[in-house]
PDB file of C-alpha atoms and ligand atoms in Angstrom:
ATOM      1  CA  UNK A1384     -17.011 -13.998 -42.557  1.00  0.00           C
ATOM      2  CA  UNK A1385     -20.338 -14.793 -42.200  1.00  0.00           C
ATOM      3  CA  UNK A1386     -21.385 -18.349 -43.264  1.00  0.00           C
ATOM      4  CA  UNK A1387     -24.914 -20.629 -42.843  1.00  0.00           C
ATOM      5  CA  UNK A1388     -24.758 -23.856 -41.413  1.00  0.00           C
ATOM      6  CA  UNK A1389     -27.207 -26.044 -42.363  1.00  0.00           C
ATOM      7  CA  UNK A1390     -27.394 -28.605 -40.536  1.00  0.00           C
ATOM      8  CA  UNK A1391     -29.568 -31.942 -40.745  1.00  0.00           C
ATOM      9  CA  UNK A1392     -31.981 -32.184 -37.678  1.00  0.00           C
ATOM     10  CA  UNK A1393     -33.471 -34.971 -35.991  1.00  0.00           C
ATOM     11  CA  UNK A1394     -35.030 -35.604 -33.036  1.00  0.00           C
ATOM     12  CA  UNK A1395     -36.986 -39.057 -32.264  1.00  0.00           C
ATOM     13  CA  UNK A1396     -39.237 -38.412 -29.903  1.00  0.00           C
ATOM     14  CA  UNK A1397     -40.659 -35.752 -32.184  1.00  0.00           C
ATOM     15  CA  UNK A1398     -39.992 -35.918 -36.188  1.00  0.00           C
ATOM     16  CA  UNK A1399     -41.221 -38.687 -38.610  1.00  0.00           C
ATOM     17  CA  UNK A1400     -38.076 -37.481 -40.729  1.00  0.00           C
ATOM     18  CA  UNK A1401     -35.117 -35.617 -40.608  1.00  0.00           C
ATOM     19  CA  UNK A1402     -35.191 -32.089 -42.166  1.00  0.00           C
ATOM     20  CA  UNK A1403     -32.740 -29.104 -42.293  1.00  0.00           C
ATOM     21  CA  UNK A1404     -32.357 -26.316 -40.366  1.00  0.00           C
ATOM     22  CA  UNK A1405     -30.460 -23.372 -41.083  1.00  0.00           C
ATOM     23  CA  UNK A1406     -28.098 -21.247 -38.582  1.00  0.00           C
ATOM     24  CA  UNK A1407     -26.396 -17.700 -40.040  1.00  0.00           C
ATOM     25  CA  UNK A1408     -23.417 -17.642 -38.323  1.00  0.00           C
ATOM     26  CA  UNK A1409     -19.955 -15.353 -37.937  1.00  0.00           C
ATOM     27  CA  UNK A1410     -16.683 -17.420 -38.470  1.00  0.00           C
ATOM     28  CA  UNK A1411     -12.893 -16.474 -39.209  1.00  0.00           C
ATOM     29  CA  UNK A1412     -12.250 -18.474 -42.571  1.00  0.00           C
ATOM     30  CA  UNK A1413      -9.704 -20.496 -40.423  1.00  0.00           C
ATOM     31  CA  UNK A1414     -12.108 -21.665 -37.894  1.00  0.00           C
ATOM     32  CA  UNK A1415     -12.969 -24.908 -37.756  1.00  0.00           C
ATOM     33  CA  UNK A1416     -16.067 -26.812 -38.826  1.00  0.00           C
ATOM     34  CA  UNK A1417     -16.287 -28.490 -35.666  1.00  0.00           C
ATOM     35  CA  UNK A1418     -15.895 -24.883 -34.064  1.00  0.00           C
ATOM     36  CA  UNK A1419     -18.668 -23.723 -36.111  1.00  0.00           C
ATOM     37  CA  UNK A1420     -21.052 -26.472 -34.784  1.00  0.00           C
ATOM     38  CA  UNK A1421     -19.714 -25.599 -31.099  1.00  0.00           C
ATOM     39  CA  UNK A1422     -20.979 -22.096 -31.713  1.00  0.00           C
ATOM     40  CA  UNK A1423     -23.996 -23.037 -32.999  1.00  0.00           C
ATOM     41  CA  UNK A1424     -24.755 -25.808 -29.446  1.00  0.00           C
ATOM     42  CA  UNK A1425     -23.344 -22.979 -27.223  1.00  0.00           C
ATOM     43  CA  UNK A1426     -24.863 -20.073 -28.402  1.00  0.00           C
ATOM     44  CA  UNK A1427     -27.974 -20.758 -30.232  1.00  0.00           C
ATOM     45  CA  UNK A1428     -29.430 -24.163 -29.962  1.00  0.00           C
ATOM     46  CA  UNK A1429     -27.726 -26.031 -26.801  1.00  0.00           C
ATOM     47  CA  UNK A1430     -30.089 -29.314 -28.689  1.00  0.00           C
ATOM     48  CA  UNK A1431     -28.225 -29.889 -31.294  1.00  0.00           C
ATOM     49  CA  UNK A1432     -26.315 -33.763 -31.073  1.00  0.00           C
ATOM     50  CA  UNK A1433     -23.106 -34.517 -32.677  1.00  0.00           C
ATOM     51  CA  UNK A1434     -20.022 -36.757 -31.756  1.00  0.00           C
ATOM     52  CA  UNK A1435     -16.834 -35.577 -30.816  1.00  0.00           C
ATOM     53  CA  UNK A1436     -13.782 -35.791 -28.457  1.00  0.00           C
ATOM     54  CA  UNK A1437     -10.342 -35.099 -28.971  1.00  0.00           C
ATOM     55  CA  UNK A1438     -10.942 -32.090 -31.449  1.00  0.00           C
ATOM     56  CA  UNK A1439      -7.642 -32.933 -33.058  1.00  0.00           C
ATOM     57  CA  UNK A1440      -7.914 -35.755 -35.817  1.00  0.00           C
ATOM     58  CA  UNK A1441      -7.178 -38.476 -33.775  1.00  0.00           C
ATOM     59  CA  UNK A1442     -10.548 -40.167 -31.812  1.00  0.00           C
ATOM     60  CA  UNK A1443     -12.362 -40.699 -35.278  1.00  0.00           C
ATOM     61  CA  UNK A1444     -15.831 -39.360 -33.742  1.00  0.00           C
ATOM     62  CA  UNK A1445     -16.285 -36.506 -35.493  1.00  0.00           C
ATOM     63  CA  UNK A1446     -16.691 -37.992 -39.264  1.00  0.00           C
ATOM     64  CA  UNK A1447     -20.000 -36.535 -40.903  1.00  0.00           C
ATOM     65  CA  UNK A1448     -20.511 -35.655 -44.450  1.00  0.00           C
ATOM     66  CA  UNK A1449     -20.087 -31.929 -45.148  1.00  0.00           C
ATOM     67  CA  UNK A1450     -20.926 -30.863 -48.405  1.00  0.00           C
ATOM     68  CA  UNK A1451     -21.634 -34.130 -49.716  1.00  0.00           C
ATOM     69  CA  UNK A1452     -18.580 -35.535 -48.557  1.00  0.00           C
ATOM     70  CA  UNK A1453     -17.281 -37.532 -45.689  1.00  0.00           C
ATOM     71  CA  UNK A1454     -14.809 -35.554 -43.132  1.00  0.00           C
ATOM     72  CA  UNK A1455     -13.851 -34.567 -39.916  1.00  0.00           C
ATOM     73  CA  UNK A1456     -14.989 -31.895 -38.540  1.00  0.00           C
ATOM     74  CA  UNK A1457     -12.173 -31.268 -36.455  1.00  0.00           C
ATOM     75  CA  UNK A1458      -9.414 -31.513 -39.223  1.00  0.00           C
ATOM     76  CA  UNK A1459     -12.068 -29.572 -41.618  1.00  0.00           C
ATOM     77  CA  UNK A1460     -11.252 -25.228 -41.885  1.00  0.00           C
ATOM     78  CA  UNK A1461     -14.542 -22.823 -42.846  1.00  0.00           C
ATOM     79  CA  UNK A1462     -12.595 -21.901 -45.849  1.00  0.00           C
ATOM     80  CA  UNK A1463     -12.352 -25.357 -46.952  1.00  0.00           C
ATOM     81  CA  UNK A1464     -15.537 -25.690 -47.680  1.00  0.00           C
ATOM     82  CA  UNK A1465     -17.014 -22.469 -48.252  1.00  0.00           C
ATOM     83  CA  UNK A1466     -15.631 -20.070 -50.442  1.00  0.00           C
ATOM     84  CA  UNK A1467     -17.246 -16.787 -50.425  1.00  0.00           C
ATOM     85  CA  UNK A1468     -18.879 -14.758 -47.944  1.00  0.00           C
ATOM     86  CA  UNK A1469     -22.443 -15.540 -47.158  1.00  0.00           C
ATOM     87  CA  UNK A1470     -21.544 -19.375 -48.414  1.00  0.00           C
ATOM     88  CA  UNK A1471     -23.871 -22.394 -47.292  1.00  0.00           C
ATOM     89  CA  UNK A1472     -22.540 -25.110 -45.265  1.00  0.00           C
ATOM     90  CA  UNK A1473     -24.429 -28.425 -45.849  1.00  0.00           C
ATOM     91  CA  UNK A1474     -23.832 -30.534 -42.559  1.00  0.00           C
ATOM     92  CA  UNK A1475     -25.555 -33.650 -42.457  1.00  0.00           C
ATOM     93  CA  UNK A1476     -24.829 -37.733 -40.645  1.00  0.00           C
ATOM     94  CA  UNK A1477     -22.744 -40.135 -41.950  1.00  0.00           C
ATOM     95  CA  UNK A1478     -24.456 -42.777 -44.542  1.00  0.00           C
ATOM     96  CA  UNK A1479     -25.329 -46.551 -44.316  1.00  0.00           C
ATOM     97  CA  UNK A1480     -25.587 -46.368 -40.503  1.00  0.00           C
ATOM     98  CA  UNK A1481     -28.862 -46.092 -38.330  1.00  0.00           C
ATOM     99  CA  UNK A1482     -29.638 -42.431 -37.318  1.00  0.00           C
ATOM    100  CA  UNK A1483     -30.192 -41.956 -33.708  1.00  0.00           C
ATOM    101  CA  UNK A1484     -30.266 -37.581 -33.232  1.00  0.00           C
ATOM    102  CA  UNK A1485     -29.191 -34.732 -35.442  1.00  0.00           C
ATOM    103  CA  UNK A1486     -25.499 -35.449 -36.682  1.00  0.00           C
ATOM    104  CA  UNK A1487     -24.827 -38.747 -34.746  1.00  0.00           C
ATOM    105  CA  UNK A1488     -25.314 -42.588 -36.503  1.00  0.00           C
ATOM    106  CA  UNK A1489     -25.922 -45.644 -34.305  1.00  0.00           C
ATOM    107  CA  UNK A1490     -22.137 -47.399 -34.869  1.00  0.00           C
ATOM    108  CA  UNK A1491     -22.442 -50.403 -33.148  1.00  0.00           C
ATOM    109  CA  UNK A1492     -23.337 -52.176 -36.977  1.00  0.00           C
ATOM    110  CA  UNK A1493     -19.808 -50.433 -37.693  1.00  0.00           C
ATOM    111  CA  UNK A1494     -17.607 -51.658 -35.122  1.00  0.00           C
ATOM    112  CA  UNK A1495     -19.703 -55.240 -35.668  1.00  0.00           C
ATOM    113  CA  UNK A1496     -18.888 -55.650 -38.920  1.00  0.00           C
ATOM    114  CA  UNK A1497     -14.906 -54.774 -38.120  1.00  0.00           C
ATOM    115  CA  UNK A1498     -14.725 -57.356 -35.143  1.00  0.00           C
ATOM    116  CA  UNK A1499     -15.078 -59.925 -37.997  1.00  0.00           C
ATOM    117  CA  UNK A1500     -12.015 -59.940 -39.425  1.00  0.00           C
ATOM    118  CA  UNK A1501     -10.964 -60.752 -35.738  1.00  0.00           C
ATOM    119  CA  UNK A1502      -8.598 -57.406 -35.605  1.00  0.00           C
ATOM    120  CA  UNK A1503      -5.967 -58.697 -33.592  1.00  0.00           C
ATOM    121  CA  UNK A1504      -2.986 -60.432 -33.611  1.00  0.00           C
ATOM    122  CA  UNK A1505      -3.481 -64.459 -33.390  1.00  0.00           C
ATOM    123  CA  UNK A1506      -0.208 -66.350 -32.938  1.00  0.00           C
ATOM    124  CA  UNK A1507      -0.556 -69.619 -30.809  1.00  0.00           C
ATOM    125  CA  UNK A1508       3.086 -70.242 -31.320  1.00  0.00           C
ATOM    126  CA  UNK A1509       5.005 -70.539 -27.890  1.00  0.00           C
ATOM    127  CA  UNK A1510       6.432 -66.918 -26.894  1.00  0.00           C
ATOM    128  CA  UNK A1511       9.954 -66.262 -27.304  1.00  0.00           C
ATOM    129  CA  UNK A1512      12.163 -65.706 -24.902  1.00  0.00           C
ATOM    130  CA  UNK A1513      12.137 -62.231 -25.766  1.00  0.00           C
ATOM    131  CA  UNK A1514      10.017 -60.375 -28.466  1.00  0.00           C
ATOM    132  CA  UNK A1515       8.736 -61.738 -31.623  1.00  0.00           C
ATOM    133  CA  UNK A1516      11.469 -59.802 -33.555  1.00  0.00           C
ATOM    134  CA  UNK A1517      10.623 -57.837 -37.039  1.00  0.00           C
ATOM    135  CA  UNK A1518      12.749 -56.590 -39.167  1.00  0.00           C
ATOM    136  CA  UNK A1519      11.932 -52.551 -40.168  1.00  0.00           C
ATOM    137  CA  UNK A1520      11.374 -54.230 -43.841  1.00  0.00           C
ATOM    138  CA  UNK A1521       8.679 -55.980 -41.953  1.00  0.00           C
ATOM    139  CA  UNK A1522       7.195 -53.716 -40.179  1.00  0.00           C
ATOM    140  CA  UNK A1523       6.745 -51.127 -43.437  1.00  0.00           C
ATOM    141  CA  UNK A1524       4.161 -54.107 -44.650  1.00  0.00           C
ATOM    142  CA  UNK A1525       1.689 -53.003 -42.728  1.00  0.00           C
ATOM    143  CA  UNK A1526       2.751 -49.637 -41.764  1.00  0.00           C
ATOM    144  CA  UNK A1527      -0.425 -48.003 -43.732  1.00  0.00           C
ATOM    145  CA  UNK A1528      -3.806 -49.865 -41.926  1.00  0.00           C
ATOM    146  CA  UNK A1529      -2.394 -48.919 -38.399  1.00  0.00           C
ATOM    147  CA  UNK A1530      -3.139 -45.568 -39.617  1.00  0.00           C
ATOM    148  CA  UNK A1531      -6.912 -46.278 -38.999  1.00  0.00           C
ATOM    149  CA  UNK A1532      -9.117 -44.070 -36.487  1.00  0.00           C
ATOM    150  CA  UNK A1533     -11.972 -46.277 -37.305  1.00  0.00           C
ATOM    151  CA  UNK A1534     -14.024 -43.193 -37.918  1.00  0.00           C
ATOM    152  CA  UNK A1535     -16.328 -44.729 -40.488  1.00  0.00           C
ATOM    153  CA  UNK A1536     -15.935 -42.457 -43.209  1.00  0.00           C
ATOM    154  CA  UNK A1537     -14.544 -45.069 -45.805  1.00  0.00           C
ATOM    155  CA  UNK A1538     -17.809 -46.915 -44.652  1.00  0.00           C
ATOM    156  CA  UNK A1539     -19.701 -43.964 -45.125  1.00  0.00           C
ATOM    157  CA  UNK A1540     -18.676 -43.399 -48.528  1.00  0.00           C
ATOM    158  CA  UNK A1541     -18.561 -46.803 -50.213  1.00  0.00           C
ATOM    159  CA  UNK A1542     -20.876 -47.023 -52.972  1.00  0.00           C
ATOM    160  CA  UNK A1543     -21.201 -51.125 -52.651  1.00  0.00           C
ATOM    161  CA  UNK A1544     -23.401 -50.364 -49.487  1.00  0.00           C
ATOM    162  CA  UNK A1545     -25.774 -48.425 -51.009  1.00  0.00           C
ATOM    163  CA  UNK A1546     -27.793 -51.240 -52.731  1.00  0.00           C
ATOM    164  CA  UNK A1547     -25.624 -53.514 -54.842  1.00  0.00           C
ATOM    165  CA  UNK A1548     -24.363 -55.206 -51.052  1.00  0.00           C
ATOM    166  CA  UNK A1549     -25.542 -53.795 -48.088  1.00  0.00           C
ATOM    167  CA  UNK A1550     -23.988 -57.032 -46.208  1.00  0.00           C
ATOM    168  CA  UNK A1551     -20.219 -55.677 -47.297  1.00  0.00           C
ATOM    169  CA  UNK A1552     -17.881 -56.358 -44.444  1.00  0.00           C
ATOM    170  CA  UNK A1553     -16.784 -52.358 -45.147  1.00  0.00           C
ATOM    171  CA  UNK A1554     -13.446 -51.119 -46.276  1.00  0.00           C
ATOM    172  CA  UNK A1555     -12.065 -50.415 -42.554  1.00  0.00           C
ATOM    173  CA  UNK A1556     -12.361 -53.946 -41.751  1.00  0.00           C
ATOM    174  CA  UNK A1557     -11.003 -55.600 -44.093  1.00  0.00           C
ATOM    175  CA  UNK A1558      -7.751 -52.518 -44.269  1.00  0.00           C
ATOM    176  CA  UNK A1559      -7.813 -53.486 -40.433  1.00  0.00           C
ATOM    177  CA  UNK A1560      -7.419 -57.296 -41.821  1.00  0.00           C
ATOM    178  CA  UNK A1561      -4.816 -56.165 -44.550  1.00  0.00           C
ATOM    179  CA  UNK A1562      -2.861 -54.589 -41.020  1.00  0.00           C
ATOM    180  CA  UNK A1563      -2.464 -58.276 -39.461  1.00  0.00           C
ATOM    181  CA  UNK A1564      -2.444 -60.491 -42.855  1.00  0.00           C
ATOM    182  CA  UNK A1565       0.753 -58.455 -43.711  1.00  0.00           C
ATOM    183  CA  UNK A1566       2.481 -58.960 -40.215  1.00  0.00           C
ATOM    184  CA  UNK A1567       5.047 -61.434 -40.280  1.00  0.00           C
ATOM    185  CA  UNK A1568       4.367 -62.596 -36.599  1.00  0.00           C
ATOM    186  CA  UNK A1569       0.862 -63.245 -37.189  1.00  0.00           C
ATOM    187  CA  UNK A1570      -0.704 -66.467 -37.785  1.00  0.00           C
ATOM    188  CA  UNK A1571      -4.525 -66.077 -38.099  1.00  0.00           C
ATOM    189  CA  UNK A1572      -4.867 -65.832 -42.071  1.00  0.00           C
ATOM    190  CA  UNK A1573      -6.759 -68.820 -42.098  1.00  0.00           C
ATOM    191  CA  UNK A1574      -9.041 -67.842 -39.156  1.00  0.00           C
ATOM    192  CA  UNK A1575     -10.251 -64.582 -41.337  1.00  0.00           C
ATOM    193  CA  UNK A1576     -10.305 -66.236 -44.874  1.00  0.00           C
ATOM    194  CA  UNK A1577     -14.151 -67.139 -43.930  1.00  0.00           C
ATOM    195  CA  UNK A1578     -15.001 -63.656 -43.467  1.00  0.00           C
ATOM    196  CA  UNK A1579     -12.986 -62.187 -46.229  1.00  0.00           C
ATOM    197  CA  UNK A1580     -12.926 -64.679 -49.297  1.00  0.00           C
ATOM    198  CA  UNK A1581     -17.286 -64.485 -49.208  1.00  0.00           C
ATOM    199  CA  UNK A1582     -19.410 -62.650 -51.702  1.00  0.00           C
ATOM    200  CA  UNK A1583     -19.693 -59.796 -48.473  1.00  0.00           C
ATOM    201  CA  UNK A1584     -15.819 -59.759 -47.912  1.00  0.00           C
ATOM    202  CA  UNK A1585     -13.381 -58.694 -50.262  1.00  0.00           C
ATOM    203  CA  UNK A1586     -14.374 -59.534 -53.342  1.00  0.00           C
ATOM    204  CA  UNK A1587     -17.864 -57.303 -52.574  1.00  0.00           C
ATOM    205  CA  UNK A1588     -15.307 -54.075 -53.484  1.00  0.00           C
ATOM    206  CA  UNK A1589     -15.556 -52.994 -57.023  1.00  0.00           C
ATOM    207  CA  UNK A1590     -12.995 -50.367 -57.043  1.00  0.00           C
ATOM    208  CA  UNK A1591     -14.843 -47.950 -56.744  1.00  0.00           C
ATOM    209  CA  UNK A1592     -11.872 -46.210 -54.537  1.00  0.00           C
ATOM    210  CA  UNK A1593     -14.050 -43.364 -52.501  1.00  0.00           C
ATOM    211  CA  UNK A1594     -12.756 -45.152 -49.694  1.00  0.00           C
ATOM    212  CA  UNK A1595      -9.191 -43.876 -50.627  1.00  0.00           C
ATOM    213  CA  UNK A1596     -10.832 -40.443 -51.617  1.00  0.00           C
ATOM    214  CA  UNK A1597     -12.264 -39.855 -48.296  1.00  0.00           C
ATOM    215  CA  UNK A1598      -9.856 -41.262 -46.204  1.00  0.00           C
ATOM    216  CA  UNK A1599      -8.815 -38.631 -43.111  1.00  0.00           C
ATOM    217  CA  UNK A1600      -5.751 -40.689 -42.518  1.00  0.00           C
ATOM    218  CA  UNK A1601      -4.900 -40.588 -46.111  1.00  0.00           C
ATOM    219  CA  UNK A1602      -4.619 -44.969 -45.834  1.00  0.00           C
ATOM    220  CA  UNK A1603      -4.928 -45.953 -49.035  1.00  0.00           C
ATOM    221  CA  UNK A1604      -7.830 -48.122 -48.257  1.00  0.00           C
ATOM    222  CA  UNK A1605      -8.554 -49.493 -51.796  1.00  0.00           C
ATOM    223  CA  UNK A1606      -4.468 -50.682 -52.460  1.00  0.00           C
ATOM    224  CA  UNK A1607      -4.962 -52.467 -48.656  1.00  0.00           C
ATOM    225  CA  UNK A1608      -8.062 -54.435 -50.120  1.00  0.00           C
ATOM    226  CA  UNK A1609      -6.490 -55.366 -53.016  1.00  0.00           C
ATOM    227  CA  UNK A1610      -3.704 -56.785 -51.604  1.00  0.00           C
ATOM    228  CA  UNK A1611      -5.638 -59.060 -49.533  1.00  0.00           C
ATOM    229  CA  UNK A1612      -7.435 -59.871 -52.871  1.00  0.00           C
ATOM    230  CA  UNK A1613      -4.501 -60.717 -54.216  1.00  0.00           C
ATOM    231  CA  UNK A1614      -3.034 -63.386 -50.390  1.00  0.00           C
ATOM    232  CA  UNK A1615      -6.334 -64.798 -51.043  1.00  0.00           C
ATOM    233  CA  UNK A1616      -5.612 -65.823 -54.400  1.00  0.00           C
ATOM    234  CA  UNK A1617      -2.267 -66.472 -54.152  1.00  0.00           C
ATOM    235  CA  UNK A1618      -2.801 -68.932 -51.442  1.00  0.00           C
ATOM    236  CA  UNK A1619      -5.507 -70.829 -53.463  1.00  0.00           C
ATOM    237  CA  UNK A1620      -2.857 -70.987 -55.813  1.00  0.00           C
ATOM    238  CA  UNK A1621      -0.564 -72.825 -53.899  1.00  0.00           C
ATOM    239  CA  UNK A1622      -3.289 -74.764 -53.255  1.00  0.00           C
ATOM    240  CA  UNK A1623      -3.311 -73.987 -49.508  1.00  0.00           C
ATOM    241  CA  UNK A1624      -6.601 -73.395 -48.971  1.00  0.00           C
TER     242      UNK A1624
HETATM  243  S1  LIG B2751      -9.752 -46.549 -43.141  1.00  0.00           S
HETATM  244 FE1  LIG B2751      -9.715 -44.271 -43.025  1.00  0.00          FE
HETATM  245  S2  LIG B2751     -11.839 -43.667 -43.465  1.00  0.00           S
HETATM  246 FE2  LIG B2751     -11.907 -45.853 -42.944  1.00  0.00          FE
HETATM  247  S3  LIG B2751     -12.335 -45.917 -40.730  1.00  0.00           S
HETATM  248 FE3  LIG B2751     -10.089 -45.970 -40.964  1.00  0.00          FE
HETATM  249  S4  LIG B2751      -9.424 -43.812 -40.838  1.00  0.00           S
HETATM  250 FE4  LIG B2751     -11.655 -43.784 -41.195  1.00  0.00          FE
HETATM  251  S1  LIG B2752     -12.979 -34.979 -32.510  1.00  0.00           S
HETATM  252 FE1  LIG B2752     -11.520 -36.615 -32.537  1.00  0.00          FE
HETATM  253  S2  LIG B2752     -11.111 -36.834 -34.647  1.00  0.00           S
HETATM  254 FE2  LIG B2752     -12.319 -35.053 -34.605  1.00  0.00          FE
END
């Protein structure tokens, strides 16, 4: 079928803005839309700059917003997103990060925000013997966040970064904080809770849930950040904190 991608363009060194370009190309309706774009570098304009790695849904650096919404381009088909021969493809960078070239966003604010929440497991607690045992029970806690790519595309689409708080800690990092609060070996609730109980952590999210929506790994993003809502609260509760 023949489809046109157009794609968002920018180039530094030589445009004041971005602007669109437009590329009529021939695709099989089960291509992908990361094959599309490959098409495009290889055979037409060997310029264009976009992310991506393992081609299969699992490195994350292929998010962009196609068609107004936030996806992979590797997990994405042609006939997805367009329907009818001759059908327009709108390709363009994901939001609320710093454009550096064509389709690819300056991440490092990202992966900044993210390291907040300290997304590891703390546990000072002498090391058994053997391994800190978990029960499967346990282990289901938490079983949704370690879903996470960390492909930005929650980020992307929350609506809370648009204006109302563009200091939001993000949805990924505070599902990534959901992952360890949940984890009954871990011990570094009280490390995070300055991050996350703050006008920019949790409570920031308005459940808005286009996190959830757009969500490649299908984590249910905007549950995960309620439930650390709802440990926060519970703890001040108990008076604990
Ligand atoms: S929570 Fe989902 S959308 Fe957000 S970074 Fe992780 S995989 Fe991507
Ligand atoms: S290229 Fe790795 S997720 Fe798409």
């Amino acid at each position: 079928m023949k489809v046109t991608l157009q794609i968002q363009r920018y180039n530094p060194e030589t445009d004041e803005q971005p602007h669109f370009e437009e590329y009529p190309i021939e695709v099989e309706p089960t291509d992908r839309v990361l094959d599309a774009l490959m098409q495009v570098k290889n055979f037409v304009d060997g310029t264009l700059a976009f992310r991506k790695s393992c081609a299969h849904g699992v490195c994350g650096s292929d998010a962009m917003v196609i068609n107004g919404t936030e996806r992979l381009a590797c997990k994405t088909l042609v006939r997805d997103v367009a329907r009818e021969e001759g059908a327009v493809i709108r390709i363009e960078p994901l939001r609320h990060l710093s454009l550096l070239r064509d389709l690819m966003v300056e991440q490092d604010e990202f992966f900044a925000r993210w390291r907040r929440v300290k997304p590891f497991l703390i546990n000072e607690e002498p090391a058994p013997e053997r391994e800190r045992v978990q029960s499967p029970q346990e282990r289901a806690l938490f079983d949704d966040p370690t879903k996470c790519i960390l492909c930005a595309s929650c980020y992307s689409a929350c609506p809370i970064l648009d204006g109302e708080n563009p200091a939001f800690i993000g949805p990924a990092a505070i599902a990534q904080a959901a992952r360890f609060i949940f984890d009954s070996r871990d011990r570094g609730f009280d490390e995070r809770l300055p991050v996350l109980d703050h006008p920019d952590g949790v409570w920031a999210c308005q459940n808005h849930f286009q996190c959830t929506r757009v969500c490649p790994r299908g984590i249910k993003v905007t549950k995960n950040i309620n439930l650390a809502k709802r440990s926060i609260t519970k703890a001040r509760e108990q008076g604990e904190r």
